[in-house]
Tab-separated table of C-alpha atoms in Angstrom:
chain	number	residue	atom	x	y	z
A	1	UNK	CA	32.024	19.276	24.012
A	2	UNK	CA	32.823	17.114	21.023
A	3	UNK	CA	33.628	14.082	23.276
A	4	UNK	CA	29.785	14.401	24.988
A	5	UNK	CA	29.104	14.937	21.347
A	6	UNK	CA	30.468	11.406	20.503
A	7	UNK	CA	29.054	9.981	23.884
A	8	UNK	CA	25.222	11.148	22.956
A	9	UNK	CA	25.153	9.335	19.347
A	10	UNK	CA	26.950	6.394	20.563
A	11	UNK	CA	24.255	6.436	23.558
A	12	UNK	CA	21.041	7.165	21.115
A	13	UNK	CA	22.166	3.893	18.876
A	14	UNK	CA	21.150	1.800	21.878
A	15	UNK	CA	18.322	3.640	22.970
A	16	UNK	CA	16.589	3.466	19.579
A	17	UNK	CA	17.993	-0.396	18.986
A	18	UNK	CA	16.617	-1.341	22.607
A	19	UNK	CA	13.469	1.039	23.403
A	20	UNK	CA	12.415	2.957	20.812
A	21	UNK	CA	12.178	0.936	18.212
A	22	UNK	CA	10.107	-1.781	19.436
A	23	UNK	CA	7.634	0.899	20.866
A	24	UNK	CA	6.217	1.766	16.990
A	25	UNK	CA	2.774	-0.440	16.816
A	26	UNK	CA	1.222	-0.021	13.131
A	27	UNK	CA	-2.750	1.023	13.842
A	28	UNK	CA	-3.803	-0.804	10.594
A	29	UNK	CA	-6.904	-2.763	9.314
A	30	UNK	CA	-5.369	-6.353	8.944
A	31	UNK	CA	-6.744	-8.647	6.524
A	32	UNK	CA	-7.751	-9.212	3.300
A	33	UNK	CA	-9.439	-6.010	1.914
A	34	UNK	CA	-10.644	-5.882	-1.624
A	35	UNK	CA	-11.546	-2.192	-1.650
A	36	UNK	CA	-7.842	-1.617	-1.153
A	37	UNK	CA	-7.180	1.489	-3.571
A	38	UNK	CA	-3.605	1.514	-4.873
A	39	UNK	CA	-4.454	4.750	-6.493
A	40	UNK	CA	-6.182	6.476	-3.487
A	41	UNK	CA	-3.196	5.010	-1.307
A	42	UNK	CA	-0.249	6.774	-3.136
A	43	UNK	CA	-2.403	9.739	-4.007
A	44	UNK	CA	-2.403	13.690	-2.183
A	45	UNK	CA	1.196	14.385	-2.358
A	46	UNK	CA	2.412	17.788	-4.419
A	47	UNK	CA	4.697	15.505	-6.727
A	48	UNK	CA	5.351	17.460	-10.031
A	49	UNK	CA	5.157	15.534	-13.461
A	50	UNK	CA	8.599	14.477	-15.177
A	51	UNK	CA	10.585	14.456	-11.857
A	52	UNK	CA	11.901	11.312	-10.039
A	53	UNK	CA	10.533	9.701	-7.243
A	54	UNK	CA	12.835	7.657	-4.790
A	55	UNK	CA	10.380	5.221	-2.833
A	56	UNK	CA	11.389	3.149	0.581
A	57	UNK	CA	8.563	1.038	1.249
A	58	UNK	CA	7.777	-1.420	4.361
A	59	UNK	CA	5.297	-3.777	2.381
A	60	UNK	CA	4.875	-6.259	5.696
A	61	UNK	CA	1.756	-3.867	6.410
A	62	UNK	CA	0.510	-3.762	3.046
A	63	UNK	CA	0.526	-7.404	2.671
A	64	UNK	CA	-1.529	-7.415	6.011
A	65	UNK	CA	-4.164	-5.040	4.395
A	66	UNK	CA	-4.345	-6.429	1.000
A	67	UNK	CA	-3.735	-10.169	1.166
A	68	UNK	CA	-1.922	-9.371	-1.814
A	69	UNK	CA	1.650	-11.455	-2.039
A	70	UNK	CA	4.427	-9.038	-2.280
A	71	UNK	CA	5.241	-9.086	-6.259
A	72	UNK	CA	1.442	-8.058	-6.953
A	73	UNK	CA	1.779	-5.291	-4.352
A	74	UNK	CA	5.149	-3.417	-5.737
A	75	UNK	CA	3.678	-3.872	-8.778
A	76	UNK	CA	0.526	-1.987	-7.949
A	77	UNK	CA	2.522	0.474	-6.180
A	78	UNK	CA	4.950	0.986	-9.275
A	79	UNK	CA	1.818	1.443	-11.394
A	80	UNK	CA	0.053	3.292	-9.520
A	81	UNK	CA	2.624	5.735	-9.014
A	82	UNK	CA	3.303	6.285	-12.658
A	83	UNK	CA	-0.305	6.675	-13.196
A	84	UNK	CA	-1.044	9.774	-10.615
A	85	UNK	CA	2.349	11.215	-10.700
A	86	UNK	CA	3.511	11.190	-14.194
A	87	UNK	CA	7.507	10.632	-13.052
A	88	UNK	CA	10.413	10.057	-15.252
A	89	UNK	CA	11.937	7.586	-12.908
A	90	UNK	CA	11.128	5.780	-10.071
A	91	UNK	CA	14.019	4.884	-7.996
A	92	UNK	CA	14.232	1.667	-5.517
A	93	UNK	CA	16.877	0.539	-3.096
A	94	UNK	CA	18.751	-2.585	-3.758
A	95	UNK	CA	21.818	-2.315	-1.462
A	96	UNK	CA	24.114	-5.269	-0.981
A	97	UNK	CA	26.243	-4.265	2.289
A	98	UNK	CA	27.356	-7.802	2.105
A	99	UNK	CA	29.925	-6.627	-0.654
A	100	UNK	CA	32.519	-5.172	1.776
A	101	UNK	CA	33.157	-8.569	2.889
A	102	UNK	CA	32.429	-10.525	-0.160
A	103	UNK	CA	33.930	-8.741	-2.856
A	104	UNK	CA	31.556	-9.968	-4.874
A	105	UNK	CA	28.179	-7.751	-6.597
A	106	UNK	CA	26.581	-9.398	-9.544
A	107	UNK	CA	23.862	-7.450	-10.876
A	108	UNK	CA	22.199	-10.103	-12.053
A	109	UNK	CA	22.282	-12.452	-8.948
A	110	UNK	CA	22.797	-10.402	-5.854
A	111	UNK	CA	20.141	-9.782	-3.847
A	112	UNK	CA	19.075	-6.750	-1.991
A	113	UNK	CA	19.783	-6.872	1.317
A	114	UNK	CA	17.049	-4.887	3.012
A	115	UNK	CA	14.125	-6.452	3.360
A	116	UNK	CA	11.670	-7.452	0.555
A	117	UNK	CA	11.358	-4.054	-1.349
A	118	UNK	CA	15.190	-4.128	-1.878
A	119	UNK	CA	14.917	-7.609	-3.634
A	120	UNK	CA	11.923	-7.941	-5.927
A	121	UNK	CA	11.425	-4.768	-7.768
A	122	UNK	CA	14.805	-5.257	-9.213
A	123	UNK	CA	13.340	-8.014	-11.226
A	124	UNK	CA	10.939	-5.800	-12.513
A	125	UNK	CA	12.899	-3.018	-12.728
A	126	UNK	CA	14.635	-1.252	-16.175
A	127	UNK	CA	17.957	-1.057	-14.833
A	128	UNK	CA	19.980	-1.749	-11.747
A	129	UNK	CA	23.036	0.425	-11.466
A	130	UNK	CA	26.317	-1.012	-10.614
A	131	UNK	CA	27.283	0.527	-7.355
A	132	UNK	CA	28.070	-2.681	-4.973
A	133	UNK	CA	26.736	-1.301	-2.018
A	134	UNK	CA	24.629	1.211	-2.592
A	135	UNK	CA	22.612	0.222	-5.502
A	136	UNK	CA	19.204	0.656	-6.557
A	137	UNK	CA	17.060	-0.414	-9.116
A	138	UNK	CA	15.160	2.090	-11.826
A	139	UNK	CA	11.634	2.282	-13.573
A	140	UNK	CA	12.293	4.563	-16.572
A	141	UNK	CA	11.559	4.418	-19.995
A	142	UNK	CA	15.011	6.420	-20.534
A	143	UNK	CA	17.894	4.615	-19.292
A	144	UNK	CA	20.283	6.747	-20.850
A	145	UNK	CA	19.991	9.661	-18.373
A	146	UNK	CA	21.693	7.633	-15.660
A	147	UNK	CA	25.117	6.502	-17.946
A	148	UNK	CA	27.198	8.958	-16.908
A	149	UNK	CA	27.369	8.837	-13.001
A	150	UNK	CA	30.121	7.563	-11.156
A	151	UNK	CA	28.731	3.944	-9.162
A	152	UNK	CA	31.933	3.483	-7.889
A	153	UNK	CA	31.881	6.729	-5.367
A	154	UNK	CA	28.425	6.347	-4.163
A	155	UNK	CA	27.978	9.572	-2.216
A	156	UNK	CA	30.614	12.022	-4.330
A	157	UNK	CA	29.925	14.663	-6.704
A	158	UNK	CA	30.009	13.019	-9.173
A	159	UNK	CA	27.421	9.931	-7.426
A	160	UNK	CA	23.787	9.021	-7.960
A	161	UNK	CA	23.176	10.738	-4.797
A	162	UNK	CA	24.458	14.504	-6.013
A	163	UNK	CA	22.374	14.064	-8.547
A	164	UNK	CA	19.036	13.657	-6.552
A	165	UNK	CA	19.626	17.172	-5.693
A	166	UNK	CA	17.004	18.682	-8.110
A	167	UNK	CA	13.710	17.839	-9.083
A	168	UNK	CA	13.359	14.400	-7.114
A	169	UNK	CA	11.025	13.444	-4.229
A	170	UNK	CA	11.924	11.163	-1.331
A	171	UNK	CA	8.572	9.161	-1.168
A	172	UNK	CA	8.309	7.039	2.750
A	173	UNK	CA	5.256	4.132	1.735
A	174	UNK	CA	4.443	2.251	5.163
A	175	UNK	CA	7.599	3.007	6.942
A	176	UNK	CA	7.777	3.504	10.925
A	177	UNK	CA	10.753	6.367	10.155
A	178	UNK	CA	11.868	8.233	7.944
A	179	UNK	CA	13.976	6.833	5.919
A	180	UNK	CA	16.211	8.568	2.809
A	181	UNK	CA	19.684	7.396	1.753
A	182	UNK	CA	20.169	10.970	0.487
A	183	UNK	CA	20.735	12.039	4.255
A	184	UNK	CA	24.244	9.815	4.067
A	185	UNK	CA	24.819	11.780	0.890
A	186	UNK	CA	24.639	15.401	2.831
A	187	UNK	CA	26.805	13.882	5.521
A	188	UNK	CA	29.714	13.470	3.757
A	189	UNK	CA	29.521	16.502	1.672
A	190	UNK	CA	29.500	17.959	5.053
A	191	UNK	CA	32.227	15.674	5.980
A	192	UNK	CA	30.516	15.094	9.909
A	193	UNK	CA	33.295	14.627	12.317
A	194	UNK	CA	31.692	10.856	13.004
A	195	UNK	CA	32.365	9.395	9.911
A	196	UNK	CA	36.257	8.476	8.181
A	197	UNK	CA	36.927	11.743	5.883
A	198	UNK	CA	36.350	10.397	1.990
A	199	UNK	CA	34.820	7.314	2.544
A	200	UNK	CA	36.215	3.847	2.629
A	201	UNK	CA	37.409	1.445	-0.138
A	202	UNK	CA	36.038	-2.269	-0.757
A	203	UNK	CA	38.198	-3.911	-3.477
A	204	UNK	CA	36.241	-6.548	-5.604
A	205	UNK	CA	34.429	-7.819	-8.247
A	206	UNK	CA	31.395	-6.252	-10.348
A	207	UNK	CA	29.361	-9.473	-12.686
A	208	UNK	CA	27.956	-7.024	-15.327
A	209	UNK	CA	24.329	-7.805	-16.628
A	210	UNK	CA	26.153	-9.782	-18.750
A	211	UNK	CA	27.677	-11.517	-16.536
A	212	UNK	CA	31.565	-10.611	-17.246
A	213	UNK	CA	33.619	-9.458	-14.259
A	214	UNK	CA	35.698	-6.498	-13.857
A	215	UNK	CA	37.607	-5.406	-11.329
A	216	UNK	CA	36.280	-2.611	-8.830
A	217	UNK	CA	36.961	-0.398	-5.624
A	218	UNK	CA	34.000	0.694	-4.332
A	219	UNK	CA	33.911	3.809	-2.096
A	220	UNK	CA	31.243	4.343	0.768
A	221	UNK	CA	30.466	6.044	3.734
A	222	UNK	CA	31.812	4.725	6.998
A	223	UNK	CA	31.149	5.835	10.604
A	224	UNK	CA	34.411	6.051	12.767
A	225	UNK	CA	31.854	4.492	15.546
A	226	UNK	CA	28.427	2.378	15.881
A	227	UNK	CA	25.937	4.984	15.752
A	228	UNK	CA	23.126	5.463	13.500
A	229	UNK	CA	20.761	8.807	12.137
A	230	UNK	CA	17.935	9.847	14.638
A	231	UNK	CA	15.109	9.701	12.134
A	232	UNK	CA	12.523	10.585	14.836
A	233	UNK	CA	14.389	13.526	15.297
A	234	UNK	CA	14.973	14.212	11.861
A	235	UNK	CA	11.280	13.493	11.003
A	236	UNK	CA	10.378	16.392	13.649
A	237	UNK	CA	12.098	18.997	12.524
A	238	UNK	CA	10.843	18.302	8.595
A	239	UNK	CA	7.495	18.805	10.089
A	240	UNK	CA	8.457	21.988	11.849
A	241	UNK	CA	9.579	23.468	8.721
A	242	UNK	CA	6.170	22.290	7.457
A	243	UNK	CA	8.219	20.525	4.652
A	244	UNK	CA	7.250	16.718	5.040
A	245	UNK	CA	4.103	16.287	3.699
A	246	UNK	CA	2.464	12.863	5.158
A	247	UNK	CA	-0.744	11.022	4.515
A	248	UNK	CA	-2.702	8.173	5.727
A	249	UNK	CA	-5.289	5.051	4.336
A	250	UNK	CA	-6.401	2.263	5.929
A	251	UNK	CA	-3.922	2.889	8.517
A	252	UNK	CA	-0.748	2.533	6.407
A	253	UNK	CA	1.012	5.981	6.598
A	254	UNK	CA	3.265	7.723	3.859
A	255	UNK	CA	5.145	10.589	3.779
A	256	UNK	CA	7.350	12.650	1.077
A	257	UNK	CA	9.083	15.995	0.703
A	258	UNK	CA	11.090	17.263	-1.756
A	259	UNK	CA	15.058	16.718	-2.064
A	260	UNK	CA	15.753	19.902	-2.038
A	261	UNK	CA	13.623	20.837	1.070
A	262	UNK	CA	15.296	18.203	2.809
A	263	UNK	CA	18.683	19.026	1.835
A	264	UNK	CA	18.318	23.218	2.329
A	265	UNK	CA	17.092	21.832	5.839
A	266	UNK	CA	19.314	19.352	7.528
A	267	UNK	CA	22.294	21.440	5.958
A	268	UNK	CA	21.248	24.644	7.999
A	269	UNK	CA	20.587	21.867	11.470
A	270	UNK	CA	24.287	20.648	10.904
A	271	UNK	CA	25.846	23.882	10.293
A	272	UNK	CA	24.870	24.830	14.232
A	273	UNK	CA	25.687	21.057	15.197
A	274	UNK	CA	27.870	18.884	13.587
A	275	UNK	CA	26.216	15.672	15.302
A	276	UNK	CA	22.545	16.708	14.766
A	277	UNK	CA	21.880	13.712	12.734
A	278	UNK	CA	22.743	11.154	15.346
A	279	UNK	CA	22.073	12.332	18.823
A	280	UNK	CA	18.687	12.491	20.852
């Protein structure tokens, strides 16, 4: 059974790569529209005050609404989302893969590797953290609650990850999928039979926001095969549970649910199958 297992989530990689990816067609209003409500956008989601907010945003379709160049548009999101929600941080992605074969993460100079949201807001940001792969950058007027984390074990106990557990929101803002780095997070605690026990090591250097070095090993996931999560899949079953909460404007769809939602969920799916996350 476990080898089908294996055979399935290597098979669904190159199913989604090759045909079901470049199925998703956006259904927006291109152009440039100056009614374009940043406020009605983000708005309609049951987002407490005070929590955190951990956005993935694909701001190629905003652009194509707006007109607006990118920096003006994440920082109309950002706004906008402090304005209606009231959070006490608002968490980006600004991941740097590149670091397992670099060595190298300045936090300063390196840029995010995954597409435009994972590169500018860190220039606007508060803080960036200093995990080398795994990074993101924060909007928060109190830095201090993120000191005493662990950066170097990105998806331990003792991570930025275990600590999304309670009172955050995973926000999706013009994404085809559903997308949330916390799922990798769940995995290992799980410790899923496709990915190498503990993580993996990447020795190196960290360039400080002051620029001085110091010497590193950063721990990750890694899978033991190519094969990636099933986020269609994943997406599904959210709404089954009635847990994902989406919305739409213009065209441009969002979605969020709470972190723990999504983490009582998928851990219940992978208790009855280990390889839920990455087959059909």
């Amino acid at each position: 059974m476990s080898k089908l297992k294996v055979l399935n989530s290597k098979l669904f990689f190159y199913y989604n790569f090759f045909i079901q990816k470049p199925k998703y067609a956006k259904q927006i209003q291109y152009g440039k529209n100056s009614d374009f409500d940043h406020i009605k956008y983000v708005s309609g989601f049951d987002i407490k005050p005070n929590s955190q907010i951990f956005v993935h945003a694909g701001l190629k379709s905003i652009k194509m609404v707006t007109g607006d160049d990118y920096q003006d548009i994440i920082s109309k999101l950002i706004k906008a989302l402090q304005e209606v929600y009231s959070p006490n941080s608002i968490i980006v992605p600004s991941f740097t893969p590149s670091f397992r074969k670099t060595g190298v993460y300045s936090k300063n100079y390196s840029k995010g590797e995954y597409g435009v949201f994972s590169e500018l807001p860190r220039h606007q940001a508060d803080m960036r953290t200093d995990d080398a792969i795994h990074g993101v950058a924060i909007f928060t007027k109190d830095t201090s609650k993120f000191d005493n984390i662990d950066y170097q074990d990105t998806f331990s106990e003792n991570g930025l990850y275990a600590t999304l557990k309670k009172n955050t929101y995973i926000l999706n803002i013009s994404t085809n999928f559903f997308v949330s780095t916390y799922m990798h997070y769940i995995e290992e605690d799980l410790k899923v039979p496709y990915k190498k026990n503990g993580g993996l090591e990447s020795k190196g250097i960290l360039l400080d926001e002051n620029n001085q070095p110091k010497k590193i090993v950063q721990n990750n996931h890694h899978y033991l095969y190519r094969t990636e999560i099933n986020r269609e899949k994943v997406k599904r079953t959210l709404e089954k549970n009635n847990a994902l909460n989406s919305i739409e404007y213009l065209g441009l769809k969002s979605s969020c649910i709470a972190v723990e939602d999504l983490d009582a969920i998928l851990r219940e799916e992978i208790s009855k199958d280990p390889y839920y996350l990455v087959t059909p």
